[in-house]
Short mmCIF file of C-alpha atoms in Angstrom, two decimals:
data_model
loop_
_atom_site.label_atom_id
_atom_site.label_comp_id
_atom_site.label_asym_id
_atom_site.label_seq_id
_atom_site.Cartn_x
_atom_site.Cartn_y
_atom_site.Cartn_z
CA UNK L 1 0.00 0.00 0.00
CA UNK L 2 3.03 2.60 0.71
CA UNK L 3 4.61 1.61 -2.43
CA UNK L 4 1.26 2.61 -4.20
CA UNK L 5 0.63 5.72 -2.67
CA UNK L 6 4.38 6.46 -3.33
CA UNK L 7 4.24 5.76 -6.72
CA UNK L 8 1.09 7.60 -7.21
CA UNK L 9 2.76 10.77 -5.33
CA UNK L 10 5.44 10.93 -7.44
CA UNK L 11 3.71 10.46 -10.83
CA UNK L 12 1.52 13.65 -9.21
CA UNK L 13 4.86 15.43 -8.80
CA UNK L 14 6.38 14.92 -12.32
CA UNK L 15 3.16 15.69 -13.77
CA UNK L 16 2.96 19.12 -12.17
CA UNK L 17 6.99 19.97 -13.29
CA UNK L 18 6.92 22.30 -16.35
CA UNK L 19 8.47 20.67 -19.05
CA UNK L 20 11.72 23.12 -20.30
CA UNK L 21 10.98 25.20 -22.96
CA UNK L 22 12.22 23.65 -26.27
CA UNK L 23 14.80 26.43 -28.13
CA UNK L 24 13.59 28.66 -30.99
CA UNK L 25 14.16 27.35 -34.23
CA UNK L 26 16.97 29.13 -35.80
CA UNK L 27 16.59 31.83 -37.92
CA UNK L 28 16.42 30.72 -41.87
CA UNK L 29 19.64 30.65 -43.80
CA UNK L 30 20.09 33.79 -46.07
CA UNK L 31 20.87 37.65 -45.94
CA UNK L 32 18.65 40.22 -44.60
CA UNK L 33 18.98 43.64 -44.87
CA UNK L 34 17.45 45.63 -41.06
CA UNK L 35 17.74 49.78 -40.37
CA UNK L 36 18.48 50.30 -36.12
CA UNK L 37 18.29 54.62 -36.29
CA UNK L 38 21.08 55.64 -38.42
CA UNK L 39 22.31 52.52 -39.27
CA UNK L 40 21.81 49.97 -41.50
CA UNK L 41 22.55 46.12 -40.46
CA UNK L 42 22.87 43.04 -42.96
CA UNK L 43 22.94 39.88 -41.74
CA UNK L 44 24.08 36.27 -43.40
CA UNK L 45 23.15 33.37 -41.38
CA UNK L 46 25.36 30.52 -42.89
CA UNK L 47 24.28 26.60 -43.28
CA UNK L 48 27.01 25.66 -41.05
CA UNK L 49 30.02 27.10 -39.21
CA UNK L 50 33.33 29.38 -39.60
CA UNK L 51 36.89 28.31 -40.43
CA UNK L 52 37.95 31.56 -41.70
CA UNK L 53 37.82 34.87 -42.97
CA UNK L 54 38.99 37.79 -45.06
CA UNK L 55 38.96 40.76 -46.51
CA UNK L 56 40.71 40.85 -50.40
CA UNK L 57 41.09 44.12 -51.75
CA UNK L 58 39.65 44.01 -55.37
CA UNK L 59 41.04 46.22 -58.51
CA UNK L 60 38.20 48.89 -57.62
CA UNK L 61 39.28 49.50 -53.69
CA UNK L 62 36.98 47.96 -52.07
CA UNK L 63 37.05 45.43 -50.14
CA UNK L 64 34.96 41.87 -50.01
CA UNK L 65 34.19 39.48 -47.33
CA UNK L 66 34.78 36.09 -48.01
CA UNK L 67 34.83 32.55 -45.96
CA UNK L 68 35.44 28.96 -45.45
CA UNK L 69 32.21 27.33 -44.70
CA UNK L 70 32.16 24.05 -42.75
CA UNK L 71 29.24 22.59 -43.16
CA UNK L 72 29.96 18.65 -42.11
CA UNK L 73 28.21 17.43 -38.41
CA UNK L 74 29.87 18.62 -35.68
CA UNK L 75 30.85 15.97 -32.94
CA UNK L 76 30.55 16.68 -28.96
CA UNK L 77 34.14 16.21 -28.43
CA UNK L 78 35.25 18.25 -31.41
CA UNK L 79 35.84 21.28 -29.28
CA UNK L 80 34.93 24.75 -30.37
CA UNK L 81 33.00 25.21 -33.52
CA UNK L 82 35.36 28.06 -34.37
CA UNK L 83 38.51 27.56 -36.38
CA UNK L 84 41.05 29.50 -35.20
CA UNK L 85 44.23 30.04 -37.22
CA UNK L 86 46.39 31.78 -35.18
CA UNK L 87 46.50 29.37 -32.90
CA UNK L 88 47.09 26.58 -35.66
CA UNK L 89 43.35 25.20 -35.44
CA UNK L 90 41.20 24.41 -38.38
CA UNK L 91 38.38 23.31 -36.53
CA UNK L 92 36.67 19.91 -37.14
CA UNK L 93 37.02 17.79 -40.15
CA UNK L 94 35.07 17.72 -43.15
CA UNK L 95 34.50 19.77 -46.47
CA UNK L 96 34.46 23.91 -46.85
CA UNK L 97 33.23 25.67 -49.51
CA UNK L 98 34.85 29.27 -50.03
CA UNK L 99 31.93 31.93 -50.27
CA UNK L 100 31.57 35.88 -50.38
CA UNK L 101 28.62 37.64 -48.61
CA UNK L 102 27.51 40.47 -51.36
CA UNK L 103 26.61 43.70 -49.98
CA UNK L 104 25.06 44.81 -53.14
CA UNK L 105 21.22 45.92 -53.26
CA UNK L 106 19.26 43.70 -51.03
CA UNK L 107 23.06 40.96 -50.62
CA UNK L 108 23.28 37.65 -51.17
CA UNK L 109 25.37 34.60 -50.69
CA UNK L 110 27.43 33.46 -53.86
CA UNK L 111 29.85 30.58 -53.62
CA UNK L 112 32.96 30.75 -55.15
CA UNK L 113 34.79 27.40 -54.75
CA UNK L 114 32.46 24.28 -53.22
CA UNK L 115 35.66 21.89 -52.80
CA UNK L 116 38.59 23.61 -50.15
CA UNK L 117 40.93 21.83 -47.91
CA UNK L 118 41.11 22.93 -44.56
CA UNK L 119 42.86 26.22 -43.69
CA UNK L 120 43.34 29.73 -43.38
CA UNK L 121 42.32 32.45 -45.53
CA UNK L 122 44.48 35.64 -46.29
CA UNK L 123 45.49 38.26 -49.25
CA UNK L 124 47.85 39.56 -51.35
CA UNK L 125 47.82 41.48 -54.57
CA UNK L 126 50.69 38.38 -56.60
CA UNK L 127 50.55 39.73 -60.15
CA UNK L 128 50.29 43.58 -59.54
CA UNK L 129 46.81 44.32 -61.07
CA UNK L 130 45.75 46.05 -57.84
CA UNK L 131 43.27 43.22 -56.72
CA UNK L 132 44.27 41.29 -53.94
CA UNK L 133 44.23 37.16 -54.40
CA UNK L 134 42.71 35.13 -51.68
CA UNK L 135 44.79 32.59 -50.55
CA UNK L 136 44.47 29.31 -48.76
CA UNK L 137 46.86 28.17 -45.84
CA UNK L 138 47.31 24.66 -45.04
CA UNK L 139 50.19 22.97 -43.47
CA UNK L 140 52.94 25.01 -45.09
CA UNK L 141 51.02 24.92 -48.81
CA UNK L 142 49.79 28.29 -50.05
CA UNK L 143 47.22 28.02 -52.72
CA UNK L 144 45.88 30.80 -54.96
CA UNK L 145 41.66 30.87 -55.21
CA UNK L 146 40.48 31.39 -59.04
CA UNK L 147 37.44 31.08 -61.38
CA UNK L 148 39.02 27.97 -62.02
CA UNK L 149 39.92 26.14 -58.72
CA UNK L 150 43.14 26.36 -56.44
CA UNK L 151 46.50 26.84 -57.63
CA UNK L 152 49.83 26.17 -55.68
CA UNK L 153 52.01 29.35 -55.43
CA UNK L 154 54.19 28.13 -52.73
CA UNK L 155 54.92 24.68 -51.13
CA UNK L 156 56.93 24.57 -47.99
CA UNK L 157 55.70 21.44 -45.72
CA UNK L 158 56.71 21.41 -42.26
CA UNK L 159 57.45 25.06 -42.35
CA UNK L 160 56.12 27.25 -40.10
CA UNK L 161 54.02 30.44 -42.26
CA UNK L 162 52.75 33.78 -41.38
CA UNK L 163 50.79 36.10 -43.97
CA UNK L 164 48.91 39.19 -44.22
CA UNK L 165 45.35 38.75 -43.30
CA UNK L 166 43.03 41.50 -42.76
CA UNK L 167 40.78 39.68 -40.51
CA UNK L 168 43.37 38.39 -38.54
CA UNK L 169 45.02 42.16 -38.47
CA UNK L 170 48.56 40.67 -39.54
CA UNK L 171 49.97 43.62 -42.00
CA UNK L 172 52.94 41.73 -43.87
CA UNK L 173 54.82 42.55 -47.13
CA UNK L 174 54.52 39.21 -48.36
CA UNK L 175 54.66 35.79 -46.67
CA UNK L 176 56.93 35.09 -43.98
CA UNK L 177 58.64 31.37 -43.82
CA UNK L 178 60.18 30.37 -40.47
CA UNK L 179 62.84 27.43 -39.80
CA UNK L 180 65.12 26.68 -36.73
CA UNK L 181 67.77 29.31 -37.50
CA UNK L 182 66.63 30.50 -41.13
CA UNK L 183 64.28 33.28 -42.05
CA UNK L 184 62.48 33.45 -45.38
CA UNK L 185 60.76 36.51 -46.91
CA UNK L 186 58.50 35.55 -50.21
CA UNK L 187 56.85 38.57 -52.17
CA UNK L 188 54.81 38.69 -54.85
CA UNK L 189 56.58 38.70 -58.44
CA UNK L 190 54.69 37.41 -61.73
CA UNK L 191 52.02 35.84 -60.34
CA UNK L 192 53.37 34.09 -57.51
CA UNK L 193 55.51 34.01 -54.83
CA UNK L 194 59.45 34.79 -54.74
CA UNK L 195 62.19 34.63 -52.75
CA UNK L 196 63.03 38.30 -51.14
CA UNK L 197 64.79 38.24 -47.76
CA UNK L 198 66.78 35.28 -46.34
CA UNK L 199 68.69 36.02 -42.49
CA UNK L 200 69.82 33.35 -40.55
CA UNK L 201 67.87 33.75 -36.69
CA UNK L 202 69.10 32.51 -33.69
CA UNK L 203 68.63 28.25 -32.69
CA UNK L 204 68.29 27.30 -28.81
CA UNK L 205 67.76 23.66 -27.88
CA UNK L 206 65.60 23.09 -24.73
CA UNK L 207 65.30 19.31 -23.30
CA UNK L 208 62.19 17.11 -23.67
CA UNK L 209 60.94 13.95 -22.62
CA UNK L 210 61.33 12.72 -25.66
CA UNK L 211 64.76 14.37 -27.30
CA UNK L 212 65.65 17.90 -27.90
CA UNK L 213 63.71 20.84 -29.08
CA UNK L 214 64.61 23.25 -31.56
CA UNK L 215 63.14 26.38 -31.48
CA UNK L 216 63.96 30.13 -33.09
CA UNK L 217 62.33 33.26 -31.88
CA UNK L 218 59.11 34.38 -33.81
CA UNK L 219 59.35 36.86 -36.55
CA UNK L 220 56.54 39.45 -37.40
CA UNK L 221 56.23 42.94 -39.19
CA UNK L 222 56.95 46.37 -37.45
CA UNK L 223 53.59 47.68 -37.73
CA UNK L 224 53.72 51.34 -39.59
CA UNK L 225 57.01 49.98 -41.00
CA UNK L 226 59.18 47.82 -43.43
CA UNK L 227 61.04 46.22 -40.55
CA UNK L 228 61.03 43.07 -39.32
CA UNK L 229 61.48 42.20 -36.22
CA UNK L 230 62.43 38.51 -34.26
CA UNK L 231 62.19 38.37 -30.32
CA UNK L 232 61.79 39.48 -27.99
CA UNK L 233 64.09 36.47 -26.44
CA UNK L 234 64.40 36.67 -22.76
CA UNK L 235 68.05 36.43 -21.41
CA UNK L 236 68.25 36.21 -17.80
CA UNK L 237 65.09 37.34 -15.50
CA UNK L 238 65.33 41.36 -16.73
CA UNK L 239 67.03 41.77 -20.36
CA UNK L 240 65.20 41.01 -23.76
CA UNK L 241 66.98 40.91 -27.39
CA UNK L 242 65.14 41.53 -30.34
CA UNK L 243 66.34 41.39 -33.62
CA UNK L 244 65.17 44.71 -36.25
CA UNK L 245 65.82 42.89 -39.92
CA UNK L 246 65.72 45.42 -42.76
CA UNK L 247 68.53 46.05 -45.38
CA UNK L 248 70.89 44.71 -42.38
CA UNK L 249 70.37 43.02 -39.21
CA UNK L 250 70.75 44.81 -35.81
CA UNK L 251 70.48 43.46 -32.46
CA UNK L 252 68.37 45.87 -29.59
CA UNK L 253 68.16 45.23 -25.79
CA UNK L 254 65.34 46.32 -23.80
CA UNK L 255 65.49 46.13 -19.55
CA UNK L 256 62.94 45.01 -17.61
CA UNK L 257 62.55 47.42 -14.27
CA UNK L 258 62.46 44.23 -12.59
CA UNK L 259 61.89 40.16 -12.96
CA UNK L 260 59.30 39.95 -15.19
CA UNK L 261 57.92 37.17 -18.07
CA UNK L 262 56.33 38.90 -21.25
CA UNK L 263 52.97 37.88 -21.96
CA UNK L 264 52.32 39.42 -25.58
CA UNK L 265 54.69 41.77 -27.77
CA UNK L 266 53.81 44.16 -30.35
CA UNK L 267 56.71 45.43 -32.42
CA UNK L 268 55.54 49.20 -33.78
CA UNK L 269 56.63 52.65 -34.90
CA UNK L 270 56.31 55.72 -32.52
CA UNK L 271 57.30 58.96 -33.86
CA UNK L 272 59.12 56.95 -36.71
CA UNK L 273 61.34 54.69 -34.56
CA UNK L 274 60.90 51.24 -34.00
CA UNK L 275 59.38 50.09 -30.58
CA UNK L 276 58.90 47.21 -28.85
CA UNK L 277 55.67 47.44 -26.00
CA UNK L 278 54.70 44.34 -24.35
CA UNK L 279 52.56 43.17 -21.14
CA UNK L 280 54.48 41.16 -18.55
CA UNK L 281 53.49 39.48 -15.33
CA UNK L 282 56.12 38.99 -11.97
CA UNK L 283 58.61 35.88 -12.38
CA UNK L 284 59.45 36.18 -9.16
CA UNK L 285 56.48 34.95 -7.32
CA UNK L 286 53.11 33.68 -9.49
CA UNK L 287 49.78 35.72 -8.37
CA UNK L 288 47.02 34.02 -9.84
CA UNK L 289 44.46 37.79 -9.81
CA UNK L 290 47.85 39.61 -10.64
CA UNK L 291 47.49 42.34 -13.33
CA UNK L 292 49.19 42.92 -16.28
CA UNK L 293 52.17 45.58 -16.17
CA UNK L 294 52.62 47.75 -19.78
CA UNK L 295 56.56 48.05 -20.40
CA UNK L 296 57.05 50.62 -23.84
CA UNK L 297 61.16 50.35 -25.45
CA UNK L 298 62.71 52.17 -27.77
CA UNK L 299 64.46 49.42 -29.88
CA UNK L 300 67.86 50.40 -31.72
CA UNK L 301 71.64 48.66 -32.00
CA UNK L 302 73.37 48.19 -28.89
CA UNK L 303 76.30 46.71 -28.80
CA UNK L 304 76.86 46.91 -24.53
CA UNK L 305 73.96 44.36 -24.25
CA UNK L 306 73.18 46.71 -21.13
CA UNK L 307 69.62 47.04 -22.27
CA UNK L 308 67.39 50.51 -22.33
CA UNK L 309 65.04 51.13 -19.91
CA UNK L 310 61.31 51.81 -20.69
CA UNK L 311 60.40 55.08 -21.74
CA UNK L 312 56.65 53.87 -20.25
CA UNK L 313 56.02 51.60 -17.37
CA UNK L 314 52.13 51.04 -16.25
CA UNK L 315 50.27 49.09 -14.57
CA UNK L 316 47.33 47.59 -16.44
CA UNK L 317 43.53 46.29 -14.91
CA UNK L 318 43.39 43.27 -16.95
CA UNK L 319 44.07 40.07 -15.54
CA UNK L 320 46.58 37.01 -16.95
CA UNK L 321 43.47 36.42 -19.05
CA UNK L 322 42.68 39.55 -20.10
CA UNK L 323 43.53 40.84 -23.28
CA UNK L 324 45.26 44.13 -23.57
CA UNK L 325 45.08 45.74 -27.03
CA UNK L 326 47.78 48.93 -27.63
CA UNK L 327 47.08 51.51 -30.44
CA UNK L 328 49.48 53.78 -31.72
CA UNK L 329 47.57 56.88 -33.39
CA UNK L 330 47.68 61.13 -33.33
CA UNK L 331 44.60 61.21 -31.76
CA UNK L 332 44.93 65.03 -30.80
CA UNK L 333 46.40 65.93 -34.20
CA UNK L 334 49.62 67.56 -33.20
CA UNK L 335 51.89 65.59 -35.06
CA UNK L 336 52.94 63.36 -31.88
CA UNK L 337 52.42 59.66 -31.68
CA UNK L 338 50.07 58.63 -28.66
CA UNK L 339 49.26 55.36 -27.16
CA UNK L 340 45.61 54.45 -26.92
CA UNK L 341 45.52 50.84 -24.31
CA UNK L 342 42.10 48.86 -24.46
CA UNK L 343 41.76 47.09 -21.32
CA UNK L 344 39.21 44.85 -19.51
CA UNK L 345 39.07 44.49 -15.80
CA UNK L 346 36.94 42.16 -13.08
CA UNK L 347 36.87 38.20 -13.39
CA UNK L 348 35.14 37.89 -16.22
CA UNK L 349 36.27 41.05 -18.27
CA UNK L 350 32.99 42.53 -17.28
CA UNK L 351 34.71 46.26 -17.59
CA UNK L 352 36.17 47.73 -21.00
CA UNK L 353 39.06 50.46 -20.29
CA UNK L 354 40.23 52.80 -22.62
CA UNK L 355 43.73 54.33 -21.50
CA UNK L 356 45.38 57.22 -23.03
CA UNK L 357 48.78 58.14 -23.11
CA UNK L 358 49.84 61.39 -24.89
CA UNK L 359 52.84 61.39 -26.60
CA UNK L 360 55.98 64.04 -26.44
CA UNK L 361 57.23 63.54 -29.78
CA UNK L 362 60.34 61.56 -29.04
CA UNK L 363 58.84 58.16 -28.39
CA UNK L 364 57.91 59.70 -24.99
CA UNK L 365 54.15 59.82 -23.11
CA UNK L 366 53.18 62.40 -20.79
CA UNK L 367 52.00 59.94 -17.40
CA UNK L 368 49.85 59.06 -15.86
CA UNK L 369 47.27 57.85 -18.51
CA UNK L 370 43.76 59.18 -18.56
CA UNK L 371 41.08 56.33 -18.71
CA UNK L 372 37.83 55.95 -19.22
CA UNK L 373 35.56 52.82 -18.24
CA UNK L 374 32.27 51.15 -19.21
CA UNK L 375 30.78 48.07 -18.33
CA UNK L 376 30.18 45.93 -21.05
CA UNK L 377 30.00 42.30 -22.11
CA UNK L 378 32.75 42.67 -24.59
CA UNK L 379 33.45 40.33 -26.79
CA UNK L 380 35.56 41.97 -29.39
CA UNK L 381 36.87 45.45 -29.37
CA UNK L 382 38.20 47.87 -31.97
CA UNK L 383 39.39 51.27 -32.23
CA UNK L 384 41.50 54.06 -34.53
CA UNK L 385 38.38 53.92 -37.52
CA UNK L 386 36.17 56.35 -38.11
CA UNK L 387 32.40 54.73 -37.75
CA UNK L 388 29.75 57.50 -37.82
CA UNK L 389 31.60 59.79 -40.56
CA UNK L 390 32.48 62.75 -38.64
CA UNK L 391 36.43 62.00 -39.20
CA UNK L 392 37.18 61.32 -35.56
CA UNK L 393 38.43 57.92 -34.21
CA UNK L 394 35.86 55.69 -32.85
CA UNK L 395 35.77 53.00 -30.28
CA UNK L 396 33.16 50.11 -30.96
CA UNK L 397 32.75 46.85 -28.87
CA UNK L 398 30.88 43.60 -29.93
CA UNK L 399 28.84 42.27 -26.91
CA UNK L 400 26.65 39.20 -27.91
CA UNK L 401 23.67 40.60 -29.23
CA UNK L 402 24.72 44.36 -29.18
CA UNK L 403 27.39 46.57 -31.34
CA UNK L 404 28.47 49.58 -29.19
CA UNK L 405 30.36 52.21 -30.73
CA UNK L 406 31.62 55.16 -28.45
CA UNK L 407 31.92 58.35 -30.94
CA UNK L 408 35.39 60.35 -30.53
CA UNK L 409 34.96 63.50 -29.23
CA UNK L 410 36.87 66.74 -30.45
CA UNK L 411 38.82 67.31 -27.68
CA UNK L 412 40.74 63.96 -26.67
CA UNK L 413 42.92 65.78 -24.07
CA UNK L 414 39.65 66.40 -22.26
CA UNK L 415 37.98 62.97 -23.12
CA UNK L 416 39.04 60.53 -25.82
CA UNK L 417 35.52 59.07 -26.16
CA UNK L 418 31.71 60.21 -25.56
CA UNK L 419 30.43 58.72 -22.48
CA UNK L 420 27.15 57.74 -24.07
CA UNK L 421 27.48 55.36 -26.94
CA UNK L 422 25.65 54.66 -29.82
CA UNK L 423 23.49 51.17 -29.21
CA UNK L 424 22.56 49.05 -32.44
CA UNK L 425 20.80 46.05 -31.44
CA UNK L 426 21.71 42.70 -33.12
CA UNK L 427 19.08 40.05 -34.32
CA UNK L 428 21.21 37.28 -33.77
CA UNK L 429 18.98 34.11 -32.69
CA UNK L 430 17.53 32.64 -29.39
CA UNK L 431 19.36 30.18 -28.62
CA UNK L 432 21.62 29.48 -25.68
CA UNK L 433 24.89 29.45 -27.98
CA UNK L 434 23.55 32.44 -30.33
CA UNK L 435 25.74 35.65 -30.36
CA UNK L 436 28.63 37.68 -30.97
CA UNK L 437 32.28 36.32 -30.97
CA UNK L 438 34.58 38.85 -33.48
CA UNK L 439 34.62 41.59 -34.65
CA UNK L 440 36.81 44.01 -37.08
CA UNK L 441 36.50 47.11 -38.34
CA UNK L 442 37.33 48.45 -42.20
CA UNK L 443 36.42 50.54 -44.54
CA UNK L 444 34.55 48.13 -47.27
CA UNK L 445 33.35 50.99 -49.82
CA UNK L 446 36.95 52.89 -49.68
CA UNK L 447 34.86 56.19 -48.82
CA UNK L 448 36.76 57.12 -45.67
CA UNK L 449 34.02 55.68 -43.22
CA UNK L 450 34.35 52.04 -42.11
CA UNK L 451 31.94 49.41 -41.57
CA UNK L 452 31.70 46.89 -38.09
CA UNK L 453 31.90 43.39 -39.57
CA UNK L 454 30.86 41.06 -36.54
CA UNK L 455 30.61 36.98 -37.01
CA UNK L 456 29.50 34.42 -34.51
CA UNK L 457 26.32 31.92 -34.42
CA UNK L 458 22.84 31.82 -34.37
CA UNK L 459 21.83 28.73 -33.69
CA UNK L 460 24.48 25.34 -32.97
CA UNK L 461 24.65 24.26 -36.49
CA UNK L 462 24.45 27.91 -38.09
CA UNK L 463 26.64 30.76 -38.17
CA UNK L 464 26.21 34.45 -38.60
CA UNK L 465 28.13 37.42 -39.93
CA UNK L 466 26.87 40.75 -39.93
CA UNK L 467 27.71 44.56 -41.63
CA UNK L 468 26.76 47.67 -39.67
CA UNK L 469 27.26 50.71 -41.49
CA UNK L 470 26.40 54.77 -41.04
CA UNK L 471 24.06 55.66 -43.94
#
């Protein structure tokens, strides 16, 4: 008799729970074309999900987007649906096809290759004709995407390859090739790909389980320049060597103020001088809610290894995994080079900072910084690009379903950035997964005012990239 009345109680119980809500169904695949106040928003939701994207510059200026589509079943354990090819990923197996979102009229959705190996996309103008080929990454092949299918340009397996990629914001001359001890510069000449630069780089053999490992130092591009820089390379617990590769090879020391690990490195001009900034964190002693410290060097030949000190030392809000983001830029238009630093603070990033530090027109900043802070759910940040069209440096920030773009005001030294932004809603999806995850920011039309290109998801099995541009 117990067992009866138990059983009937808890039949009565489960038939009172709610049943959970089943998910919208996604939004249908296809562009739309929404107004939000001034601006205008297109959105593509895509059959499937993102391995990579760019921006080719074509004969006339502007600029396209196009894409790897994935559109094969994605597995539980496959990790993120997301390629992402800085970090090497291509995301899970299966076919692409290599499409361009139109912006034209109403848009539209035209595919361009249905057949692509896995990989990244970048550009580069190989022939000279002023319109930028997409290329095709993969495992040390680059491949050239035509009218007529893929053809090899350059074929370097087990080689180690870094190329210019709007998306990925990696400004290059051509394509850079890296080997233990050997650096290769390939630009374009008749079509393809030729041998430019060759410097031998520095070899260091650290001790494995399993053997030796050979490593060299990572080369990149001196952004605003035609340097190229290797490093920085850490010797002892305060110095760091980079190498500046141009016509000749020079070797510049930087000093730490104290023990201190880099975290990221940008290599950039200020006031026309290479620079090396970079974030560091205490070797010493490990703090797990420590705060990232901003170090700014000068970088030229020094033969006394002695190292130069930093002309800027800061303290940042962001955690060890935070990003910080540095901009070099005039923002008060006399002539000097100041340092605009995007930072995040709290656990979860849940404040965006924008630090300015006003330059002195010898690679120097006036201190402290001035900052400014929101709370937003940022996922993606940009700034230096004019937005609304008023000619003034904007700052916009991609929050899941939300583009915020905080107008530049006309006197920086007062405020760099209106407190009240400008809110465009995004019609992402419902789902749990829909929203937001990138975002850049370029000037598709080549009229001097750029767009916000965002991409994320909508749905699990479909992806979304949108346009938001000032009409």
């Amino acid at each position: 008799m117990r067992r009866t009345l138990g059983a009937l109680l808890l039949l009565v119980l489960f038939s009172g729970a709610k049943k959970p809500a089943a998910p919208p169904p996604p939004p249908p695949v296809g562009v739309t074309v929404a107004k939000s106040g001034n601006a205008e928003v297109v959105r593509a939701v895509l059959p499937g999900w993102l391995s990579s994207i760019e921006l080719p510059r074509g004969a006339d200026g502007k600029l396209d987007i196009v894409f790897l589509l994935g559109t094969a079943k994605l597995e539980e354990d496959s990790g993120s649906t997301w390629a992402d090819p800085e970090s090497g990923t291509a995301g899970p197996p299966g076919p692409r096809s290599l499409q361009r979102l139109d912006l034209a009229g109403q848009g539209a959705l035209r595919t361009l290759l249905a057949d692509v190996p896995a990989g990244a996309l970048g550009a580069l103008d190989l022939d000279g004709d002023g319109a930028e080929e997409i290329l095709v990454f993969e495992k040390g092949q680059i491949r050239s995407a035509g009218t007529s299918g893929l053809r090899s340009v350059l074929d370097l397996p087990g080689t180690d390859l870094r190329f210019p990629s709007r998306w990925m914001d990696m400004d290059l001359p051509g394509i850079l090739a890296g080997d233990v001890g050997r650096l290769r510069l390939f630009v374009p000449g008749g079509g393809s790909l030729v041998p430019s630069v060759e410097r031998a780089l520095p070899a260091h053999a650290t001790r494995e389980r399993w053997g030796l490992r050979l490593t060299s130092p990572r080369v990149r591009a001196v952004r605003g320049s035609r340097l190229l820089a290797a490093g920085p390379e850490a010797e002892g617990k305060q110095r760091l060597r980079s190498l500046l590769i141009g016509e000749e090879t020079h070797e510049a020391w930087s000093l730490l103020p104290a023990p201190e690990d880099v975290d990221t490195a940008w290599y950039v001009q200020i006031d026309g001088k290479p620079s090396l900034i970079v974030t560091t964190n205490s070797a010493d002693k490990i703090g797990i809610f420590e705060s990232k410290k901003l170090r700014v060097f000068p970088l030229a030949s020094d033969r006394t290894r002695a190292g130069r000190r930093p002309v800027l030392a800061s303290q940042t809000t962001s955690h060890r995994w935070l990003p910080v983001a540095p901009i070099v830029r005039d923002v008060d238009k006399d002539g000097k080079d100041d340092l605009v630093i995007l930072q995040q603070d709290g656990m979860g990033g849940g404040e965006t900072i924008a630090e300015t530090f006003f330059g002195r027109g010898d690679g120097r900043f006036e201190t402290p910084g001035r900052r400014q802070k929101w709370d937003l759910e940022n996922r993606g940040w940009s700034y230096g690009q004019d937005l609304t069209g008023d000619g003034i440096a904007d700052l916009a920030v991609a929050e899941p379903r939300r583009l915020v773009v905080f107008p530049g005001t006309k006197d920086p030294r007062k405020a760099l950035l209106e407190r009240k932004p400008i809110e465009v809603p995004l019609a992402v999806g419902g789902g749990e997964d829909a929203g937001m995850r990138r975002l850049r920011v370029a000037d598709l039309e080549g009229d001097g005012r750029s767009e916000a290109i965002l991409a994320g998801y909508a749905s699990e099995d479909r992806a979304v990239i949108m346009v938001v541009r000032w009409r």
